[in-house]
PDB file of C-alpha atoms in Angstrom:
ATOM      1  CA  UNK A   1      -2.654   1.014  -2.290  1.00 45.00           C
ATOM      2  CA  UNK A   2      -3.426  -3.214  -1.671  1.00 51.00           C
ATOM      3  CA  UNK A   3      -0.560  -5.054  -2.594  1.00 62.00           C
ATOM      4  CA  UNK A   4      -2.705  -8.132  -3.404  1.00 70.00           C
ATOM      5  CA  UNK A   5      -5.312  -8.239  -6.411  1.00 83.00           C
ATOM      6  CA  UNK A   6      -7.733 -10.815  -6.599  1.00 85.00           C
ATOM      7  CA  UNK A   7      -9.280 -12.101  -9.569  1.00 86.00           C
ATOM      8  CA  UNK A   8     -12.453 -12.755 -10.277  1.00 92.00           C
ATOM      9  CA  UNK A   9     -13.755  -9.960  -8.272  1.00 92.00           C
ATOM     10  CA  UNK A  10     -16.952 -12.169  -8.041  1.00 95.00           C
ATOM     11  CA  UNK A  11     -17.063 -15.651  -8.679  1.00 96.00           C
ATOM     12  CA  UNK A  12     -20.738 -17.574  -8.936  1.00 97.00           C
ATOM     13  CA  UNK A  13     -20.706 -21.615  -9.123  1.00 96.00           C
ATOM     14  CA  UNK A  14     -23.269 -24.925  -8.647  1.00 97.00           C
ATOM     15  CA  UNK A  15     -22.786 -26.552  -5.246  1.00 97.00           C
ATOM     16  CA  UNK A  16     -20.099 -29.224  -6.156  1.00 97.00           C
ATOM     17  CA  UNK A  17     -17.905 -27.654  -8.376  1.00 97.00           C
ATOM     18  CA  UNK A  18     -14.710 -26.664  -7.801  1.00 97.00           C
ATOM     19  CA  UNK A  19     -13.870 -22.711  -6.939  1.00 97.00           C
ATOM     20  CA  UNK A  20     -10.576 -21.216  -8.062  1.00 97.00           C
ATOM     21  CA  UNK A  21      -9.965 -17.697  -6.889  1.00 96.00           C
ATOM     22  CA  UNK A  22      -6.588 -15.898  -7.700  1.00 96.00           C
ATOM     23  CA  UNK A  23      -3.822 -13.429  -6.298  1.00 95.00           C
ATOM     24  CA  UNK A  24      -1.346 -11.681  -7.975  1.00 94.00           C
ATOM     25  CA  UNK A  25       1.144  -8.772  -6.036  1.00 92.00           C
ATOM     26  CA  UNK A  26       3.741  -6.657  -6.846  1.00 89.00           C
ATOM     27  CA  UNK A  27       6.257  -7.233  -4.465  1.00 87.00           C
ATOM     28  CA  UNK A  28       8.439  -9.911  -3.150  1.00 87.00           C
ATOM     29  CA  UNK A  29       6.635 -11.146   0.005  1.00 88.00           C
ATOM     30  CA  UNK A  30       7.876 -13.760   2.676  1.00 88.00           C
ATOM     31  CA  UNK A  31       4.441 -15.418   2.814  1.00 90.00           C
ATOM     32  CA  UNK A  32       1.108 -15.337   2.047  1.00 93.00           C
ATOM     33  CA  UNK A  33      -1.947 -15.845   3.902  1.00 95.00           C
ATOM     34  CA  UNK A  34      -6.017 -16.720   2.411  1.00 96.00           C
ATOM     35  CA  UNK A  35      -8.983 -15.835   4.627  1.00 97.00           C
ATOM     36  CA  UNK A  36     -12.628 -16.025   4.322  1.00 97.00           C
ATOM     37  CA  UNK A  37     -14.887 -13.595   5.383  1.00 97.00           C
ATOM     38  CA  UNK A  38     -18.818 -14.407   6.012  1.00 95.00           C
ATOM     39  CA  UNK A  39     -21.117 -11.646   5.657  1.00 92.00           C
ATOM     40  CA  UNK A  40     -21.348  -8.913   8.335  1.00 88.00           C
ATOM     41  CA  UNK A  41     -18.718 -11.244  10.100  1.00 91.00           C
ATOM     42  CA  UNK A  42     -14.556 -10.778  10.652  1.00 92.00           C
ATOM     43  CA  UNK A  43     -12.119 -12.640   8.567  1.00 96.00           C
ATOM     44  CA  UNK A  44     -11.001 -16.111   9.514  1.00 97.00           C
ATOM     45  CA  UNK A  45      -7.610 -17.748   8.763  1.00 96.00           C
ATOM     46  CA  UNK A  46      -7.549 -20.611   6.115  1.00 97.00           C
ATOM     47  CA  UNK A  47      -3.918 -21.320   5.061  1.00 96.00           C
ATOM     48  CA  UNK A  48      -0.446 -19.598   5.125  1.00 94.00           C
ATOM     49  CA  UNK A  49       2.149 -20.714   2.523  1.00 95.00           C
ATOM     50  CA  UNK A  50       5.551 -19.333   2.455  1.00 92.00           C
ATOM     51  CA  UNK A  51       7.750 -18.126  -0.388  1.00 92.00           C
ATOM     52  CA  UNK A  52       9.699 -20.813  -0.442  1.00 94.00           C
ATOM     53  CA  UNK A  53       6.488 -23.153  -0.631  1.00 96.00           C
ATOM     54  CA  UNK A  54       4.829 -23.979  -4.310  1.00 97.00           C
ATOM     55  CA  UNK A  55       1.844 -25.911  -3.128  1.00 97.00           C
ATOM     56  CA  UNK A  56       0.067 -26.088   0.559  1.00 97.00           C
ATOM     57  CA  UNK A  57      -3.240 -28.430   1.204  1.00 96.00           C
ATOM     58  CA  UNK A  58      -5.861 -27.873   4.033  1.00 95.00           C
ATOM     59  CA  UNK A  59      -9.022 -30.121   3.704  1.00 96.00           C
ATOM     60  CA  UNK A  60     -10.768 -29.100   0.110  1.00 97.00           C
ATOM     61  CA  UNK A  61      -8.490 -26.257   0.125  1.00 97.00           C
ATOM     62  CA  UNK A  62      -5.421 -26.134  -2.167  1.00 98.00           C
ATOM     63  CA  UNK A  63      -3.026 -23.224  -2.302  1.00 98.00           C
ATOM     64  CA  UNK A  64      -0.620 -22.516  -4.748  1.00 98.00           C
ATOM     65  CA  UNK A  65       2.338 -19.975  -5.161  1.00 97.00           C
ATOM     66  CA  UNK A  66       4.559 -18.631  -7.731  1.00 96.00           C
ATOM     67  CA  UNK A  67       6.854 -16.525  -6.758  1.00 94.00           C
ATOM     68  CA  UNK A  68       7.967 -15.989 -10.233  1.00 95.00           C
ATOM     69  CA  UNK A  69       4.528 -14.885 -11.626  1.00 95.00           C
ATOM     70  CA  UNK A  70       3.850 -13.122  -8.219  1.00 94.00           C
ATOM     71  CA  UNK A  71       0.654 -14.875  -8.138  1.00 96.00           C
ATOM     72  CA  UNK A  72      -1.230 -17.580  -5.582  1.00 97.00           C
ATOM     73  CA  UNK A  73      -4.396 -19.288  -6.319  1.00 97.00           C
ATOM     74  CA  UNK A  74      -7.055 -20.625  -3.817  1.00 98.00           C
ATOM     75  CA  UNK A  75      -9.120 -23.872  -5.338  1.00 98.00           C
ATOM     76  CA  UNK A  76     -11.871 -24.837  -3.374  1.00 98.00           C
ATOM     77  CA  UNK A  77     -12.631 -28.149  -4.171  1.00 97.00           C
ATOM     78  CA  UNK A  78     -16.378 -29.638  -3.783  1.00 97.00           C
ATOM     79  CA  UNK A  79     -17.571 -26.528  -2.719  1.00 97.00           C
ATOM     80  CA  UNK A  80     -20.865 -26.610  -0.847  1.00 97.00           C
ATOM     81  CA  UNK A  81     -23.397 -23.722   0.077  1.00 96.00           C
ATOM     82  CA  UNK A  82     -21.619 -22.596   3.335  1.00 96.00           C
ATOM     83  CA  UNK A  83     -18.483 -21.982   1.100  1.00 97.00           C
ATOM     84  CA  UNK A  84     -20.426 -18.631   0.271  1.00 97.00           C
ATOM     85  CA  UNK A  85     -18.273 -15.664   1.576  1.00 97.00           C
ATOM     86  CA  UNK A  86     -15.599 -13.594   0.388  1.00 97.00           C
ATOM     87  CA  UNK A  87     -12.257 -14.584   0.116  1.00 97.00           C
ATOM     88  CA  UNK A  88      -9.022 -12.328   0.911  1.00 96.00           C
ATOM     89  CA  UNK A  89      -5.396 -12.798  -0.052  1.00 95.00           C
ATOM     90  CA  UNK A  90      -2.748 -11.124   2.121  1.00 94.00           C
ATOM     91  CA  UNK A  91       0.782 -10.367   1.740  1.00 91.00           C
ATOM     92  CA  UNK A  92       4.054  -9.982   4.292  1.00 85.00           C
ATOM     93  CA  UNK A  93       6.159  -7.989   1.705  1.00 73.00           C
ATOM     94  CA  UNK A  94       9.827  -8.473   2.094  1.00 64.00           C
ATOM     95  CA  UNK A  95      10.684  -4.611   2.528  1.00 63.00           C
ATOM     96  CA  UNK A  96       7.593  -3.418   4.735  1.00 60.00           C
ATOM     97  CA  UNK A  97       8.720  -4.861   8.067  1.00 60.00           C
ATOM     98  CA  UNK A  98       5.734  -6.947   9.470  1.00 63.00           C
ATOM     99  CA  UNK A  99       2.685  -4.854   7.947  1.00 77.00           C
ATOM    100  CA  UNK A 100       0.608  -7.752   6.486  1.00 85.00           C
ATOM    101  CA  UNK A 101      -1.598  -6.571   3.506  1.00 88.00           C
ATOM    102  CA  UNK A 102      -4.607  -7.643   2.042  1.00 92.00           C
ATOM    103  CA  UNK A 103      -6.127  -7.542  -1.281  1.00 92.00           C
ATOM    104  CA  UNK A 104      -9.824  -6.343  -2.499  1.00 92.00           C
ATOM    105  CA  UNK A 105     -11.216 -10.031  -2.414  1.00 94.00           C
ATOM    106  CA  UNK A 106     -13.017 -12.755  -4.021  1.00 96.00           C
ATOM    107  CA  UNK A 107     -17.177 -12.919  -3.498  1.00 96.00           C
ATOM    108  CA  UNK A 108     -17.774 -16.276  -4.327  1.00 97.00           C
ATOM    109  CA  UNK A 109     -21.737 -17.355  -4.057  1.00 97.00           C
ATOM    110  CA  UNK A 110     -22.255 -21.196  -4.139  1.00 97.00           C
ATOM    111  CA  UNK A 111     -25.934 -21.760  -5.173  1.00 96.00           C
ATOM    112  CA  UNK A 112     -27.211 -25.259  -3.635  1.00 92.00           C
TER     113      UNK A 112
ATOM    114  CA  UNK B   1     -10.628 -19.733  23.959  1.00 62.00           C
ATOM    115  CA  UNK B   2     -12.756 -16.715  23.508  1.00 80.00           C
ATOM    116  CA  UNK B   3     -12.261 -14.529  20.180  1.00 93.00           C
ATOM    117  CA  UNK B   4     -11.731 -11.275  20.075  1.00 97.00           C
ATOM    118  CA  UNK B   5     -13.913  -9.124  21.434  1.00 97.00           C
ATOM    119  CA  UNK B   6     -15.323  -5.906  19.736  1.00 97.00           C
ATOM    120  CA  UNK B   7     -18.020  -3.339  20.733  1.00 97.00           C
ATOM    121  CA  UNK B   8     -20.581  -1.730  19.367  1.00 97.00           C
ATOM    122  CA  UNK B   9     -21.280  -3.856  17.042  1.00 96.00           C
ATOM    123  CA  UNK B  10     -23.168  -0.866  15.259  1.00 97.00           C
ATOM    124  CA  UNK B  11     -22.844   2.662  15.311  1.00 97.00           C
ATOM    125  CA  UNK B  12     -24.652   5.643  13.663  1.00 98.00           C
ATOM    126  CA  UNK B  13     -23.103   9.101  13.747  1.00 97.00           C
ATOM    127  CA  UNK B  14     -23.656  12.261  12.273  1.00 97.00           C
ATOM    128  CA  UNK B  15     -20.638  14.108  10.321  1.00 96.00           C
ATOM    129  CA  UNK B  16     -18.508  16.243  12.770  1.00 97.00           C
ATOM    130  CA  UNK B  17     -19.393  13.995  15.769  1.00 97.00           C
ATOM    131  CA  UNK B  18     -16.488  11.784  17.382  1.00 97.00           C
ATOM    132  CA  UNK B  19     -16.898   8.013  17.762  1.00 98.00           C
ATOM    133  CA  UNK B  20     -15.056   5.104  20.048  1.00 98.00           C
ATOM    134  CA  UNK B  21     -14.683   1.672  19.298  1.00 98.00           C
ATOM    135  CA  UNK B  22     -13.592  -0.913  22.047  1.00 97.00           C
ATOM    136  CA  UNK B  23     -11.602  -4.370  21.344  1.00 97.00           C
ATOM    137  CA  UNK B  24     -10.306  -6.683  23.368  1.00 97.00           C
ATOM    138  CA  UNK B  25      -8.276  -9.258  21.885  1.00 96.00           C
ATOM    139  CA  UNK B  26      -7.349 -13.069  22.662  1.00 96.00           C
ATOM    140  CA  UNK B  27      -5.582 -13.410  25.519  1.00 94.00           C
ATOM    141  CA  UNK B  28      -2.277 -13.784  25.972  1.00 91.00           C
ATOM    142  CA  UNK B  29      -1.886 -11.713  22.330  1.00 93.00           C
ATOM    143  CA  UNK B  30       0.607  -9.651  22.619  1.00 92.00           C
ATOM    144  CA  UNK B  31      -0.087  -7.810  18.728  1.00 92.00           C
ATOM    145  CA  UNK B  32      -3.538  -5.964  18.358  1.00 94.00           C
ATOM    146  CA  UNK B  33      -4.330  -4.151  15.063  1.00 95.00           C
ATOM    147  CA  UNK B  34      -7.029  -2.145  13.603  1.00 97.00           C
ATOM    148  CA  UNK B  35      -8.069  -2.029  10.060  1.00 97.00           C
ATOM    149  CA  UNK B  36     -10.819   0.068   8.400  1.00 97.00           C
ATOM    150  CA  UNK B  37     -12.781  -2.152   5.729  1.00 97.00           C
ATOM    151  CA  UNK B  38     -15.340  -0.071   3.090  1.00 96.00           C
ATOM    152  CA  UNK B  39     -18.035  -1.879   1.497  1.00 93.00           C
ATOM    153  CA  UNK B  40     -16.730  -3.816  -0.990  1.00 91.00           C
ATOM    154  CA  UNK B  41     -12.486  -3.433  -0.325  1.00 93.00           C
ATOM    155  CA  UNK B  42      -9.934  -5.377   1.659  1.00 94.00           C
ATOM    156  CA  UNK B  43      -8.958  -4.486   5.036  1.00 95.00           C
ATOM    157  CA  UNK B  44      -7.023  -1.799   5.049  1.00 94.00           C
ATOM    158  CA  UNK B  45      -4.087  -1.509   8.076  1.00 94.00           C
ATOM    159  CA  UNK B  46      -4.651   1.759  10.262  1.00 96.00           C
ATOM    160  CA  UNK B  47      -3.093   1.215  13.041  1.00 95.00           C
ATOM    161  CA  UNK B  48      -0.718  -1.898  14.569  1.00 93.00           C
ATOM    162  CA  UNK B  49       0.204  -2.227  18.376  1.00 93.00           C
ATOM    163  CA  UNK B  50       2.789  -4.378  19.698  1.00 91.00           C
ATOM    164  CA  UNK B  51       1.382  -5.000  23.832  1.00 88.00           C
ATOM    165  CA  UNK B  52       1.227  -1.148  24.412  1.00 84.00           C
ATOM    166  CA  UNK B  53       4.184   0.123  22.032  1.00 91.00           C
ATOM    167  CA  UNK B  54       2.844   1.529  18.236  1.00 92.00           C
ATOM    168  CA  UNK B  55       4.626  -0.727  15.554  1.00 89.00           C
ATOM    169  CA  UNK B  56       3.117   1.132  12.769  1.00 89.00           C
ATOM    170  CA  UNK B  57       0.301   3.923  12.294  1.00 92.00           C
ATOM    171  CA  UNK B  58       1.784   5.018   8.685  1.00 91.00           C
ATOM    172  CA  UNK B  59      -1.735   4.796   7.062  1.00 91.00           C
ATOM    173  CA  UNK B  60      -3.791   6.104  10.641  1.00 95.00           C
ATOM    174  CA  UNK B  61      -5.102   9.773   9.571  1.00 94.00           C
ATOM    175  CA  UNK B  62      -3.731  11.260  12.673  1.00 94.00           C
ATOM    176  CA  UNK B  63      -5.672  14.386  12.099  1.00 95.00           C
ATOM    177  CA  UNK B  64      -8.502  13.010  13.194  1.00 97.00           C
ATOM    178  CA  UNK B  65      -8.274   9.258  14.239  1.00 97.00           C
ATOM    179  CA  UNK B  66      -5.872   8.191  17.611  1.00 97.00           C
ATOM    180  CA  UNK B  67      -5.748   4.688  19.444  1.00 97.00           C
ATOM    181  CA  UNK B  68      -4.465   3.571  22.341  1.00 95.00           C
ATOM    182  CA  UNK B  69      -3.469   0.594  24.060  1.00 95.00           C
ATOM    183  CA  UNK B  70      -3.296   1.001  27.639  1.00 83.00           C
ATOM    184  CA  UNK B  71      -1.451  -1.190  29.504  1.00 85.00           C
ATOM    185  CA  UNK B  72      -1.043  -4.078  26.465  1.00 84.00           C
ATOM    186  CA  UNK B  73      -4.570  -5.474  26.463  1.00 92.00           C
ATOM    187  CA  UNK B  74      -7.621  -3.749  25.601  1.00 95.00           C
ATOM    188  CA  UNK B  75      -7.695  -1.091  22.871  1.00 97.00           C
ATOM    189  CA  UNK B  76      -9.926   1.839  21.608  1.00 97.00           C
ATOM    190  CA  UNK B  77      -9.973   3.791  18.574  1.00 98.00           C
ATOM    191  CA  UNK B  78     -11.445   6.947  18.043  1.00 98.00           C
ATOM    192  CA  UNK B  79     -12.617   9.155  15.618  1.00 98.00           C
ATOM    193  CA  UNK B  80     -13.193  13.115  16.001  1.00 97.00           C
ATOM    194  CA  UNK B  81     -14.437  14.599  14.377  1.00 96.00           C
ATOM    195  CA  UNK B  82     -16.062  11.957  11.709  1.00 97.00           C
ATOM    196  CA  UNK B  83     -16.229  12.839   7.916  1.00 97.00           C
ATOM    197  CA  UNK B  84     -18.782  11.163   5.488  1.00 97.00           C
ATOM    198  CA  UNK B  85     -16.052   8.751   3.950  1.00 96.00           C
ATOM    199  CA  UNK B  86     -15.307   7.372   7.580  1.00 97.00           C
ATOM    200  CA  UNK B  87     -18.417   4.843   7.288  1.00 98.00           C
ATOM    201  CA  UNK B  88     -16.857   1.557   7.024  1.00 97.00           C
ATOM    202  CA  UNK B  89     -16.514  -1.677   9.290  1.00 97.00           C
ATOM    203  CA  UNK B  90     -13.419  -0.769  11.855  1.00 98.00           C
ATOM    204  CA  UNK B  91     -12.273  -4.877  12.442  1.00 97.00           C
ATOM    205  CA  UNK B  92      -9.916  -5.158  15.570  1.00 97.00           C
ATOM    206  CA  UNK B  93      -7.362  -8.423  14.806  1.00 96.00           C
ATOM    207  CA  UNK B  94      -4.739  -9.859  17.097  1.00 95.00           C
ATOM    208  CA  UNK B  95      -1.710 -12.382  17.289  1.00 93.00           C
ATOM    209  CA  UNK B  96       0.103 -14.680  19.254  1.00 90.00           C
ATOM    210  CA  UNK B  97       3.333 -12.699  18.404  1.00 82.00           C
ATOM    211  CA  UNK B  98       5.004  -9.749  16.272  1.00 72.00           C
ATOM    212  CA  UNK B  99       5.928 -11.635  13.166  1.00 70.00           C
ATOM    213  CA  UNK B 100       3.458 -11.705  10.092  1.00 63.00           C
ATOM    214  CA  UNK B 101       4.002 -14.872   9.267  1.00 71.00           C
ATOM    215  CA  UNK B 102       1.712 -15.950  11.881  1.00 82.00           C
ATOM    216  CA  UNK B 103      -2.238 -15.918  11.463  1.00 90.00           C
ATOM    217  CA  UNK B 104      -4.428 -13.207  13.073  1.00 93.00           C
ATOM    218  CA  UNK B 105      -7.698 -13.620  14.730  1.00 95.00           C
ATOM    219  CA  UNK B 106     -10.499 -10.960  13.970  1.00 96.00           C
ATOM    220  CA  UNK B 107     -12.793  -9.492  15.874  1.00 97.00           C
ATOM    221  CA  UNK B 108     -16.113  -9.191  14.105  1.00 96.00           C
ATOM    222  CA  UNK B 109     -16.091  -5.751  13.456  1.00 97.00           C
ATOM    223  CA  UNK B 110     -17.927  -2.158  14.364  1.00 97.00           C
ATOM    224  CA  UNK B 111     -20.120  -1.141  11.357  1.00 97.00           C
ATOM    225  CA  UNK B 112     -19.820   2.940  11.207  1.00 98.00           C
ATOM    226  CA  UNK B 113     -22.613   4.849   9.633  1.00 98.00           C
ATOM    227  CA  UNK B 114     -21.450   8.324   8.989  1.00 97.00           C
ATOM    228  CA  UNK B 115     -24.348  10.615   7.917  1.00 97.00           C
TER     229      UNK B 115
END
């Protein structure tokens, strides 16, 4: 079973607006990580914030995480057209050793 | 730096038939994993090697899927023999080190066709 459940499964916005995608898991973690995959391609890294971490900037990106809610959201800020792709959450959970797990995604279209 | 390295990139089998994939990850990487990812889902873990040493296979359907690492590079996975519900994108990811707090670099993938 994925630890990590994204929501909205699929997410369609104007070039220029601003893209929120969400996590929530079920366990406590040590950190979580957000990738973006293109299509047909492998997952790249975005931004890793750790448990102890509420709030984490990269570029347009902003990450949030409450440990409390068990949930992490992934606002993508000005989006343009080559923001298209899905977007992953993944999990370190606390109890499963170094196994990092990822979640069903985000497909986010950005129409220009 | 050169990314990780996968081959085929495409590969179309009938059911009952065994299949290799081939990935060679960054450089200097001393984790490599494999995950299976079906249209539409998350990665899913099968398989995680530590340079040559298994660190966990709990979710690798042993029955009929193996991997190896030989000599802490280069890896293959195989399948044999291949069901229907095998067809998926096999991605091959590796890191620096053994920790998960630190970001993996994938590979971009062997799409499986199982008919």
């Amino acid at each position: 079973s994925q630890q990590g459940e994204e929501d909205p499964q699929a997410l369609s916005i104007q070039e220029g607006e601003n893209a929120t995608m969400n996590c929530s898991y079920k366990t406590s973690i040590n950190n979580l990580q957000w990738y973006r995959q293109n299509s047909g391609r492998g997952l790249v890294h975005l931004i890793l914030i750790r448990s102890n971490e509420r709030e984490k900037h990269s570029g347009r990106l902003r990450v949030t995480l409450d440990t409390s809610k068990k949930s992490s959201s992934l606002l993508i800020t000005a989006s343009r057209a080559a923001d298209t792709a899905s977007y992953f959450c993944a999990t370190d959970q606390s109890n499963a050793g170094n196994m990092l797990t990822f979640g069903g995604g985000t497909r986010l279209m950005v129409k220009p | 730096e050169a990314g990780v390295a996968q081959s085929p990139r495409y590969k179309i089998i009938e059911k009952r038939q065994s299949v290799a994939f081939w990935c060679n990850p960054i450089s200097g990487h001393a984790t490599l994993y494999w995950y299976q990812q079906i249209l539409g889902q998350g990665p899913k873990l099968l398989i995680q090697f530590q340079n040559n040493g298994v660190v966990d296979d709990s979710q690798l359907p042993k029955d009929r899927f193996s991997a190896e690492r030989l000599k802490g590079v280069d890896s293959t996975l195989k399948i044999q023999p291949a069901k229907l519900e095998d067809s998926a994108v096999y991605l091959c990811a590796s890191s620096l080190g053994d920790r998960a707090n630190e970001k993996l670099f994938f590979g971009s993938g062997t799409q499986l066709s199982v008919l």
